[in-house]
Short mmCIF file of C-alpha atoms and ligand atoms in Angstrom, two decimals:
data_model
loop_
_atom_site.label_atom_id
_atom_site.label_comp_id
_atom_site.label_asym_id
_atom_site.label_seq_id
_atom_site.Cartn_x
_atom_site.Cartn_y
_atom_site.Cartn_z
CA UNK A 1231 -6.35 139.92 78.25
CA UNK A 1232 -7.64 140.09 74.51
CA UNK A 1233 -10.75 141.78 74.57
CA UNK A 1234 -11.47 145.53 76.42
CA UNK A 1235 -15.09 147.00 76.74
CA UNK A 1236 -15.09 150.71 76.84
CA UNK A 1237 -17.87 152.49 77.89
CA UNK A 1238 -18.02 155.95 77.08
CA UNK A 1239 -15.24 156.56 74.67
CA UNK A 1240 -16.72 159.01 72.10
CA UNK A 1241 -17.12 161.26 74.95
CA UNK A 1242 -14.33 163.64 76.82
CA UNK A 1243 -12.02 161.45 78.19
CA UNK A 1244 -13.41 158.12 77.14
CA UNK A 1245 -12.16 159.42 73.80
CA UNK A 1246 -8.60 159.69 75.21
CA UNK A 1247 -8.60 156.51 76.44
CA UNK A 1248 -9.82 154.67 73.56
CA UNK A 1249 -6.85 156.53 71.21
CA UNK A 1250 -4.23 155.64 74.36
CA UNK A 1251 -5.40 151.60 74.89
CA UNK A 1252 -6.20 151.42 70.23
CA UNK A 1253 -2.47 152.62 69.68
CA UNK A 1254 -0.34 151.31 72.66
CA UNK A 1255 -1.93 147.50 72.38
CA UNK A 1256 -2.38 147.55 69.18
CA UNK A 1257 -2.49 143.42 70.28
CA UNK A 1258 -5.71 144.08 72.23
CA UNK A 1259 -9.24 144.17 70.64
CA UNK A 1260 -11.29 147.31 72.25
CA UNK A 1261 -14.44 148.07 71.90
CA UNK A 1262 -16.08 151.34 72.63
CA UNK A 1263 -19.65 151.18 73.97
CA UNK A 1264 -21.53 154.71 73.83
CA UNK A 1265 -25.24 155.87 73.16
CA UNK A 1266 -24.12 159.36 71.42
CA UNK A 1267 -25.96 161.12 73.61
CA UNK A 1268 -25.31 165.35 73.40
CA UNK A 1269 -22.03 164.24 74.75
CA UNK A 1270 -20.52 161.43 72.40
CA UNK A 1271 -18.77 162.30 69.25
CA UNK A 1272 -17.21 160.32 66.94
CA UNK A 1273 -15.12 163.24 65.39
CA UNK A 1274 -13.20 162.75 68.61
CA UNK A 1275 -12.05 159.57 67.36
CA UNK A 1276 -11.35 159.95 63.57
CA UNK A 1277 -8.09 159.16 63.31
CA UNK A 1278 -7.85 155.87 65.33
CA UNK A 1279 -11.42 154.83 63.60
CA UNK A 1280 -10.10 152.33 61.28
CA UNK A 1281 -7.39 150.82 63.44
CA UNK A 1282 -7.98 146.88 63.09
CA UNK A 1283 -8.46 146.59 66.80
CA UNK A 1284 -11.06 148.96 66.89
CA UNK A 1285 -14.63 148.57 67.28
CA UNK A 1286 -17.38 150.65 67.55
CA UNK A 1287 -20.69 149.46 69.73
CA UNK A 1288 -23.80 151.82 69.88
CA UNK A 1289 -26.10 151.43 72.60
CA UNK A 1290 -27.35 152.46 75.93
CA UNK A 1291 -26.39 150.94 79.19
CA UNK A 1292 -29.42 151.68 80.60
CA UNK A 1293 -30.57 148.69 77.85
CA UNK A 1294 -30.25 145.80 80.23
CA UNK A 1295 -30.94 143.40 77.48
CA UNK A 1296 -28.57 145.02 74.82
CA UNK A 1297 -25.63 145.00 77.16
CA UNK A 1298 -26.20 141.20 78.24
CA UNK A 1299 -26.53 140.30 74.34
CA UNK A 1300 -23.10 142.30 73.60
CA UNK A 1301 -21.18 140.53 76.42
CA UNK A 1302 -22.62 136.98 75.26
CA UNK A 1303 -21.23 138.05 71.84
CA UNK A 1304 -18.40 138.94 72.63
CA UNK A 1305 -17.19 137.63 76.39
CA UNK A 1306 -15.18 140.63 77.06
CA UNK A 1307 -11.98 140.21 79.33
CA UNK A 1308 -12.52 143.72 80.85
CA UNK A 1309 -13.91 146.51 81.42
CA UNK A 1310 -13.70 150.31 81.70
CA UNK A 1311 -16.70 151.94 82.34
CA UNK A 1312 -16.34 155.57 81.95
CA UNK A 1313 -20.47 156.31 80.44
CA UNK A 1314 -22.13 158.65 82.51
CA UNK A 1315 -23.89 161.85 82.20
CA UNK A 1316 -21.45 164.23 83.93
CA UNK A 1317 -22.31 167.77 83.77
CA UNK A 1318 -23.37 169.25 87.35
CA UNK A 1319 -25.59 171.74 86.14
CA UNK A 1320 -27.68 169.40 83.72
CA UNK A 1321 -28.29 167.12 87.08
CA UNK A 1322 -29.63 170.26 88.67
CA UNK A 1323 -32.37 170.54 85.92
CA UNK A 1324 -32.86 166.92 85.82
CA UNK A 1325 -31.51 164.23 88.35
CA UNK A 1326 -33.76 161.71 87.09
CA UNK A 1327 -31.18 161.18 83.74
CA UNK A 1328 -28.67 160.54 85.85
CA UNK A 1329 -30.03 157.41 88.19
CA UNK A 1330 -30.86 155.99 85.06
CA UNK A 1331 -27.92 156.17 83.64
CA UNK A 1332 -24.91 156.53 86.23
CA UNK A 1333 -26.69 154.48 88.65
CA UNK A 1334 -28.82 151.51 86.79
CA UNK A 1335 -26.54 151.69 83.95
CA UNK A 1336 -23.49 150.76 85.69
CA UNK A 1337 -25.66 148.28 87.94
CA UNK A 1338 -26.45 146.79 84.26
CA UNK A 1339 -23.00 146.65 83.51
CA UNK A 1340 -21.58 144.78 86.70
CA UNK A 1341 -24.74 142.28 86.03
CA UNK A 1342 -23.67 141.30 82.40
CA UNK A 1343 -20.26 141.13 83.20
CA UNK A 1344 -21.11 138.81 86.03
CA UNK A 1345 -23.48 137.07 83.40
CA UNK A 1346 -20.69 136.01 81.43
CA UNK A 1347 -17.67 135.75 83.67
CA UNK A 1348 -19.89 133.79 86.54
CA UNK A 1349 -17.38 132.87 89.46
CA UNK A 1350 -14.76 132.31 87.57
CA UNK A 1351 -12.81 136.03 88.14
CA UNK A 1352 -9.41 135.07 86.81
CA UNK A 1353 -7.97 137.35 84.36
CA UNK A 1354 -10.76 139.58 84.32
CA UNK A 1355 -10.94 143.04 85.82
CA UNK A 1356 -14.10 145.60 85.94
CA UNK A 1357 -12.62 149.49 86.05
CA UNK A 1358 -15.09 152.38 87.01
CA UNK A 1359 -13.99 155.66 86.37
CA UNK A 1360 -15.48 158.39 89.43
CA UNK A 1361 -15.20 161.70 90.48
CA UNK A 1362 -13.74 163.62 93.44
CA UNK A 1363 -17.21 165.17 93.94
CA UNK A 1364 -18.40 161.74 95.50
CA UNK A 1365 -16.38 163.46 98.50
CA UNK A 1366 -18.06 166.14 98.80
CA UNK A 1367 -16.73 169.67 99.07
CA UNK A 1368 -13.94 171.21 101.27
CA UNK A 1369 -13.13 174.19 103.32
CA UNK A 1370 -10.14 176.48 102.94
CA UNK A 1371 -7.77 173.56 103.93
CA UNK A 1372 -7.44 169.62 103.71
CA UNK A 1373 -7.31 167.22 101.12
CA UNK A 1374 -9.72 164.26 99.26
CA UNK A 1375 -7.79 160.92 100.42
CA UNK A 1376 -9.26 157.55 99.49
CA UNK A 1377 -10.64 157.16 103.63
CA UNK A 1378 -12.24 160.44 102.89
CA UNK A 1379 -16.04 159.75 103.66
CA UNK A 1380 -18.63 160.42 101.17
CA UNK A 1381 -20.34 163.27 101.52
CA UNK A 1382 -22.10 163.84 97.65
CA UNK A 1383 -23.69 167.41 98.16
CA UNK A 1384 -24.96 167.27 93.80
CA UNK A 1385 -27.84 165.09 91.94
CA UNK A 1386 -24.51 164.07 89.41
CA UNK A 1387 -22.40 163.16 92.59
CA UNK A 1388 -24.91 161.65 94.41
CA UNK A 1389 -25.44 159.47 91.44
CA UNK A 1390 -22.08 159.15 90.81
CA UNK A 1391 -21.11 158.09 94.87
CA UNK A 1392 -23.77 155.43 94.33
CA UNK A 1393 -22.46 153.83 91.23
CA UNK A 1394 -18.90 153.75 93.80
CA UNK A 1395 -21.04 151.94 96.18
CA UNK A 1396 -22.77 149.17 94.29
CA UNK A 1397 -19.06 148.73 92.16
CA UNK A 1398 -17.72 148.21 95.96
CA UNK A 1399 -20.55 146.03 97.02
CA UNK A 1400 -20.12 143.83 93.81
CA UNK A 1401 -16.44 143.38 95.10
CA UNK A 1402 -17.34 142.30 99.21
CA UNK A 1403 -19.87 140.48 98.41
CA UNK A 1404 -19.10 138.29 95.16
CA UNK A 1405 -15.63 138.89 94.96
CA UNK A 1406 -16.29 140.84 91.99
CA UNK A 1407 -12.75 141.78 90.17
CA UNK A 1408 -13.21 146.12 90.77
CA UNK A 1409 -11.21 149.01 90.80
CA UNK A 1410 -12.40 151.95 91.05
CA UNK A 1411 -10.50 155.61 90.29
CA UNK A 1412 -11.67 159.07 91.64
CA UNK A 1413 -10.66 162.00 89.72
CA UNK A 1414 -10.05 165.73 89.88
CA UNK A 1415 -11.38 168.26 87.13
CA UNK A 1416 -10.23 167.21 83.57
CA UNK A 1417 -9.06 169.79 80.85
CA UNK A 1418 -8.25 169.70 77.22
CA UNK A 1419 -9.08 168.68 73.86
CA UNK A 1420 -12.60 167.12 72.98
CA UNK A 1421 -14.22 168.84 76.02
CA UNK A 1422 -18.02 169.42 75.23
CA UNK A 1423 -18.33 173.49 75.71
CA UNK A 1424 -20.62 173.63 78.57
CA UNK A 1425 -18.17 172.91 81.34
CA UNK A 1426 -16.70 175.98 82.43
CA UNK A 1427 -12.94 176.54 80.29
CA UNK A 1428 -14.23 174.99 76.50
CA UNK A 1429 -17.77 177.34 76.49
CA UNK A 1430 -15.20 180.10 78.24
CA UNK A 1431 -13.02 179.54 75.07
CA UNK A 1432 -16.10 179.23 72.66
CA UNK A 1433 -17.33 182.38 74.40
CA UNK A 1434 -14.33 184.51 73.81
CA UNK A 1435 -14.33 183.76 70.53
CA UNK A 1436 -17.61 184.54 69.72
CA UNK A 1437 -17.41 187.93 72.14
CA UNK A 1438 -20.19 186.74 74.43
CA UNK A 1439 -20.07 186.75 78.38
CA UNK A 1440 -17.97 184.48 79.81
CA UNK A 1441 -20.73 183.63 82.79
CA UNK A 1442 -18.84 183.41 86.49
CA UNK A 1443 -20.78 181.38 88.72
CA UNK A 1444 -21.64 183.65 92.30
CA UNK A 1445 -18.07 185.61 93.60
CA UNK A 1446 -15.75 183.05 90.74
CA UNK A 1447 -14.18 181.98 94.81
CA UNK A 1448 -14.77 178.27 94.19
CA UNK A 1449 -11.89 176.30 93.78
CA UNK A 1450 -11.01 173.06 91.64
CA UNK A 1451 -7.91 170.72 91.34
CA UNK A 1452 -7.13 170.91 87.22
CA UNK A 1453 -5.50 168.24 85.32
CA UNK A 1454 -4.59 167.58 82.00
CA UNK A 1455 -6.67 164.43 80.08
CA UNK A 1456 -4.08 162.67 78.21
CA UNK A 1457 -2.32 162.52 82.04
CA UNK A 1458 -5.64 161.42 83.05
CA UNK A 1459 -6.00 158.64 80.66
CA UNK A 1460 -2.26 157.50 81.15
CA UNK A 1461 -3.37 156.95 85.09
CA UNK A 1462 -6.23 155.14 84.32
CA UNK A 1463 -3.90 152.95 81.48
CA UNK A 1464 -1.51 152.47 84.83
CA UNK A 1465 -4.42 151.44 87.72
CA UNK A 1466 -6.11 149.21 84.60
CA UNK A 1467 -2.84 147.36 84.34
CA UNK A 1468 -0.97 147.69 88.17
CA UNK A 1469 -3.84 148.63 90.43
CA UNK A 1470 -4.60 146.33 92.85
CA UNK A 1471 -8.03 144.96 92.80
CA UNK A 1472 -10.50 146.01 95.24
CA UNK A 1473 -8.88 149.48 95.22
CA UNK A 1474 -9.72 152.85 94.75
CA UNK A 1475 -7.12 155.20 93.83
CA UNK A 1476 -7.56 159.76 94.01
CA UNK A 1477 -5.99 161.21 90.66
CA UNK A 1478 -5.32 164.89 90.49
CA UNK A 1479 -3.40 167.77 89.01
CA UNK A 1480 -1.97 168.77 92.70
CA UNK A 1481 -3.30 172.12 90.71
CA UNK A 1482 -5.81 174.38 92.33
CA UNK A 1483 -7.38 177.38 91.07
CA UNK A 1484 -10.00 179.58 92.18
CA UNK A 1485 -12.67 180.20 88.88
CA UNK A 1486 -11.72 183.74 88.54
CA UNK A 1487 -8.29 183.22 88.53
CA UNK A 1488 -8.46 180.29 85.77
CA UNK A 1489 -10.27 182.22 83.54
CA UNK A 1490 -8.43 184.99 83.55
CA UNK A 1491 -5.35 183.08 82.84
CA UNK A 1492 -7.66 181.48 79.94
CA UNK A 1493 -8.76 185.42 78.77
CA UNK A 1494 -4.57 186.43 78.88
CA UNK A 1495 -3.62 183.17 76.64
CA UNK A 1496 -6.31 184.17 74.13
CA UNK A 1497 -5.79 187.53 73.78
CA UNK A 1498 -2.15 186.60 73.05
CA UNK A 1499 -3.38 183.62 70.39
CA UNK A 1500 -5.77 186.17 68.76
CA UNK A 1501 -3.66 189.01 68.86
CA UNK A 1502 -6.08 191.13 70.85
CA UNK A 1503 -5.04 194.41 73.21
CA UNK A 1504 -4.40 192.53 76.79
CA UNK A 1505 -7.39 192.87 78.94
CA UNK A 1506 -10.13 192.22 76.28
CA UNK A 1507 -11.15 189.09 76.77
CA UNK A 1508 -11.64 190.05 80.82
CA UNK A 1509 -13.98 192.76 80.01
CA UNK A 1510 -16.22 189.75 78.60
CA UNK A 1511 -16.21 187.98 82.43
CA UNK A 1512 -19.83 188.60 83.63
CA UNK A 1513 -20.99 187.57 87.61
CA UNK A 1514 -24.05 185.58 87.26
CA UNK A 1515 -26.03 183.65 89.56
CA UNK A 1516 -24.50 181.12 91.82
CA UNK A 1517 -24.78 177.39 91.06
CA UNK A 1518 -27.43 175.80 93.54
CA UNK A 1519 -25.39 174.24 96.22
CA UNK A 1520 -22.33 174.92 94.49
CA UNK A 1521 -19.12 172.95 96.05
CA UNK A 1522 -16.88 175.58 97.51
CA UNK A 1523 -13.18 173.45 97.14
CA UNK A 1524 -12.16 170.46 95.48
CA UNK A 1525 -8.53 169.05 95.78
CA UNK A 1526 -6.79 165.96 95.80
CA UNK A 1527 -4.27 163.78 97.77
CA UNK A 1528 -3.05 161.70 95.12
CA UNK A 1529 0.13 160.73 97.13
CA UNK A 1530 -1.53 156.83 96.68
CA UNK A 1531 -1.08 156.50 93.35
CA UNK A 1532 2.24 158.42 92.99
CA UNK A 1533 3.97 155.80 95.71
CA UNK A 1534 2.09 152.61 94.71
CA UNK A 1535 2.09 153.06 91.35
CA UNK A 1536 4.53 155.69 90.32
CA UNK A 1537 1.94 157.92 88.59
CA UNK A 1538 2.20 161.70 88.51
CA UNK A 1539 0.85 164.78 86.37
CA UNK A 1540 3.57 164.84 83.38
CA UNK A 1541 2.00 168.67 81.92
CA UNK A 1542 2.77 172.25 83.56
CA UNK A 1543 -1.11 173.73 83.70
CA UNK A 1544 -0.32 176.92 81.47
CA UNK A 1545 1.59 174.63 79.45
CA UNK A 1546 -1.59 172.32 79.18
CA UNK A 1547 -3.94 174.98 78.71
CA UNK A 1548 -2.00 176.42 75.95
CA UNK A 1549 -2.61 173.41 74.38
CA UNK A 1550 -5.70 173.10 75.01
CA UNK A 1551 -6.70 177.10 73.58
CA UNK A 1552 -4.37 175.84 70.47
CA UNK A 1553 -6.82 172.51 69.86
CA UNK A 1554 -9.43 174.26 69.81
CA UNK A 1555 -8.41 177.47 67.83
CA UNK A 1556 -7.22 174.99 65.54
CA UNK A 1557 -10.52 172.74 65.22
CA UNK A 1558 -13.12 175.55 64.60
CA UNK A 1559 -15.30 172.68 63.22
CA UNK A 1560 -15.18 170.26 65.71
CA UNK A 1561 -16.90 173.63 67.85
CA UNK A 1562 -18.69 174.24 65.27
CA UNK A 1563 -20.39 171.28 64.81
CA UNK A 1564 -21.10 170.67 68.45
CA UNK A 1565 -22.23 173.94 69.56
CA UNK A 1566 -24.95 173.36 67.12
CA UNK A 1567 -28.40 172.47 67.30
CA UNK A 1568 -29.06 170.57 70.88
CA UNK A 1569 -26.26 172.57 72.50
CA UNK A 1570 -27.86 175.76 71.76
CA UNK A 1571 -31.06 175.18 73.04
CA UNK A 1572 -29.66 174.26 76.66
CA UNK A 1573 -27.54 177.29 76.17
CA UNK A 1574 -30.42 179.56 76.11
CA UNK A 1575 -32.00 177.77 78.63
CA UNK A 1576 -29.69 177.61 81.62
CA UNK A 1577 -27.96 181.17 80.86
CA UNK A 1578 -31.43 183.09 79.57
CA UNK A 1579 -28.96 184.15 76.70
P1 NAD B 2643 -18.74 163.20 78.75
O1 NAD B 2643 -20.08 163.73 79.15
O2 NAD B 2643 -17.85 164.02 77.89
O3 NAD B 2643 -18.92 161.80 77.99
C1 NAD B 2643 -19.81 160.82 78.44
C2 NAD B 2643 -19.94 159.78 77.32
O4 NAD B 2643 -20.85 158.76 77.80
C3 NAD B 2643 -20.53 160.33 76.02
O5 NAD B 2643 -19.82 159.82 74.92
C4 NAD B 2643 -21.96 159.81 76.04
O6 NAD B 2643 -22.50 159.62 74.73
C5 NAD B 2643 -21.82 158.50 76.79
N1 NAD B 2643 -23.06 158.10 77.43
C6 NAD B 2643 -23.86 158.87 78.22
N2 NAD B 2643 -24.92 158.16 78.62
C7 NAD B 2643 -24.79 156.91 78.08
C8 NAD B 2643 -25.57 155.73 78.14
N3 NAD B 2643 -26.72 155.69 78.82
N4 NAD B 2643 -25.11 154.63 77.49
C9 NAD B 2643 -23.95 154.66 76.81
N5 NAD B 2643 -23.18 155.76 76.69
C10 NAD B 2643 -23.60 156.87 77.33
O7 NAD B 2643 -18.04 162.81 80.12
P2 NAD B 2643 -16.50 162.90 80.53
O8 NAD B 2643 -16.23 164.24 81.05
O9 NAD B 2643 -15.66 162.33 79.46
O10 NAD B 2643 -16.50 161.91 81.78
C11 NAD B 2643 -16.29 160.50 81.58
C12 NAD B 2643 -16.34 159.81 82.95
O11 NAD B 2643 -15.32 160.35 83.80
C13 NAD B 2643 -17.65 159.99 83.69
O12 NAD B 2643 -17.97 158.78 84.32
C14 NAD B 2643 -17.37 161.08 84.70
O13 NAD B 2643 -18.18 160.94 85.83
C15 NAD B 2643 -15.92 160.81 85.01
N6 NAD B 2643 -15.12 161.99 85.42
C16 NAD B 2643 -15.13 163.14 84.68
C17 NAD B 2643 -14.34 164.22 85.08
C18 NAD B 2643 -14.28 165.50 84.26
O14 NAD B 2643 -13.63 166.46 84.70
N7 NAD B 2643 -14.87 165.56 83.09
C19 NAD B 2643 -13.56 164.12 86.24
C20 NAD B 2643 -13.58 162.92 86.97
C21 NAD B 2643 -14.36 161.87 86.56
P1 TYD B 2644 -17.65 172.59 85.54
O1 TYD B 2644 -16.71 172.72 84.38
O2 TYD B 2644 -19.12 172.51 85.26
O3 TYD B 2644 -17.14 171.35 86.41
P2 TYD B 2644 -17.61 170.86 87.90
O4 TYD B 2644 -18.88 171.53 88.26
O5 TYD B 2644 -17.79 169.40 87.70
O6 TYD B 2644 -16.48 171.22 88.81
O7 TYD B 2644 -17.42 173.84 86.50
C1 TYD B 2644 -16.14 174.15 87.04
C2 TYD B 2644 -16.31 175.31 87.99
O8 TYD B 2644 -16.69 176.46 87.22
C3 TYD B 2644 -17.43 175.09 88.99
O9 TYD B 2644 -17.06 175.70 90.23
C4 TYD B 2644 -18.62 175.85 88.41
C5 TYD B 2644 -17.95 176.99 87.65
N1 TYD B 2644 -18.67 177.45 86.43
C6 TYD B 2644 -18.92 178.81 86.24
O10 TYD B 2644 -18.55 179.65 87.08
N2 TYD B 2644 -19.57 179.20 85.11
C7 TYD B 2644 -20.01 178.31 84.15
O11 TYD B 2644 -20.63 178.74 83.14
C8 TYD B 2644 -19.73 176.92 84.36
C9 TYD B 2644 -20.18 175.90 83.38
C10 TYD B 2644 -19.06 176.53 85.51
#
């Protein structure tokens, strides 16, 4: 393979991926594909930016006629699609975004990559990048396993368990060369601060409220993004077409508890009194149909493909408080502008 499309990479993870794939082949020519919405920064990616197998592509996927020009251009080999609009709440407000992007964008994408790799599947391999939510939402016990059945209970998962569907009906029906990867809660560097640890971080600093959703009972499966982007590096490469695989941190926590860890690690970094940053945790208003419990089997990957979570969480978060103590500007810069308007919207603030 010479030539990788990815989708996505000046966001959260995408970013990761891009730096992982730009430095480890440095033989392989990738492209990152993103619109810059809110989302996409390409501060996440300065220091891999003028690496001679890098490329940058802006556009939409939701630009059927853009995307089938770029692939005649330049007749990728694969693809990882990780573009999406992927904040819960934000799908709440407006669902409509998200069809058009997680849905008929990634339908766009599967039809220009057919465009230019017609029948002839050899070689070639198509990579979408999901979510556990597509499963819906647990009870006190049990676990997501790859035969769970969907059950999307959010506009963002419902969009997102859709985008699974027509990547799997691409496969059945013209032997399409898919695999797809469904993955727990990411943490870490390059996070945007509305998802629930960065805005608690860019919160505490700033001595606002650090806003916990209803009782803070709900539960998610945590895991690091560089151990995120090494799985998807191992199911691009080993993963058996046709597959999906569950990634996860094999790392629950209940909100409340995770972010008062988070309040005890930066008190310590800032050299408050212990205890200060918990005063700041405020109970607000439960998340419309708010998953109780997400967690992961991810015993699949770990005995197919010998892929496990390489960071200790508090290890992980420390380094995650340290990034972005460390890169005031990088928060800076994105909690300007755009940010702060939906800030004041969804939390009256
Ligand atoms: P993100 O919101 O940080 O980044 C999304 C990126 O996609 C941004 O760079 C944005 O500019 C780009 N984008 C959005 N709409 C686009 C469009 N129409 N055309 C081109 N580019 C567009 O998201 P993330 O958290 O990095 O998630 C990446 C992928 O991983 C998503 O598909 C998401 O569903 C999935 N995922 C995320 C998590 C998580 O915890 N964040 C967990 C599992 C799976
Ligand atoms: P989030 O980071 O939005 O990820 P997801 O909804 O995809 O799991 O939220 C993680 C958990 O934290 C989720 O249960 C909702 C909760 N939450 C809050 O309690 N307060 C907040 O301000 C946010 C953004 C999330």
């Amino acid at each position: 393979m010479n030539k990788l499309l990815i989708t996505g990479g000046a966001g959260f993870i995408g970013s990761h991926v891009v730096r992982l794939f730009v430095t480890k082949y440095p033989h392989l020519k990738v492209y990152n594909l993103d619109a810059l919405t809110y989302a996409g920064n390409l501060e996440n990616l300065l220091d891999i930016e003028n690496q001679p197998n890098y490329q940058f592509l802006h556009g939409d996927i939701t630009d059927e006629g853009f995307l089938m020009q770029v692939f005649q251009e330049h007749a990728f080999d694969g693809v990882i699609h990780l573009a999406a609009e992927s904040h819960v709440d934000r799908s709440i407000s407006n669902p409509g975004a998200f069809v058009k992007t997680n849905v008929n964008g990634t339908v766009n994408l599967l039809n220009a990559a057919m465009s230019i790799w017609k029948d002839d599947f050899a070689g070639k391999r198509f990579y979408h990048v999901s979510t556990d939510e597509v499963y819906g939402s647990l009870g006190e016990t049990g676990f997501f396993t790859e035969t769970t059945a969907y059950d999307p209970q959010s506009p963002y998962s419902a969009s997102k368990a859709a985008s699974d569907h027509f990547v799997r009906a691409y496969a059945n029906t013209y032997g399409f060369p898919a695999v797809i990867t469904n993955c727990s809660n990411n943490y870490g560097p390059h996070q945007f601060p509305e998802k629930l640890l960065p805005l608690c971080i860019h919160n505490i600093k700033n001595n606002k409220p650090l806003p916990i959703y209803g009782k803070g009972e709900n539960i998610r499966d945590w895991l690091f993004v560089e151990d995120h982007a090494r799985a998807i590096d191992v199911v691009f490469h080993q993963g058996q077409l046709t597959a999906t695989y569950n990634i996860g941190g094999v790392n629950e926590w209940k909100n409340i508890d995770i972010v008062r860890l988070l309040c005890d690690i930066m008190d310590r970094k800032l050299g408050n009194v212990q205890g200060t940053s918990q005063e700041l945790i405020t109970f607000v208003k439960d998340r419309a149909g708010h998953d109780m419990r997400y967690a992961i089997d991810a015993s699949k990957i770990k005995n197919e493909l010998g892929w496990e979570p390489s960071l200790q969480f508090e290890e992980g978060l420390e380094k995650t408080v340290d990034w972005y103590l460390e890169n005031t500007d990088w928060l800076q810069n994105v909690t300007s502008g755009a940010y702060q308007a939906y800030y004041q919207k969804h939390y009256h603030a």
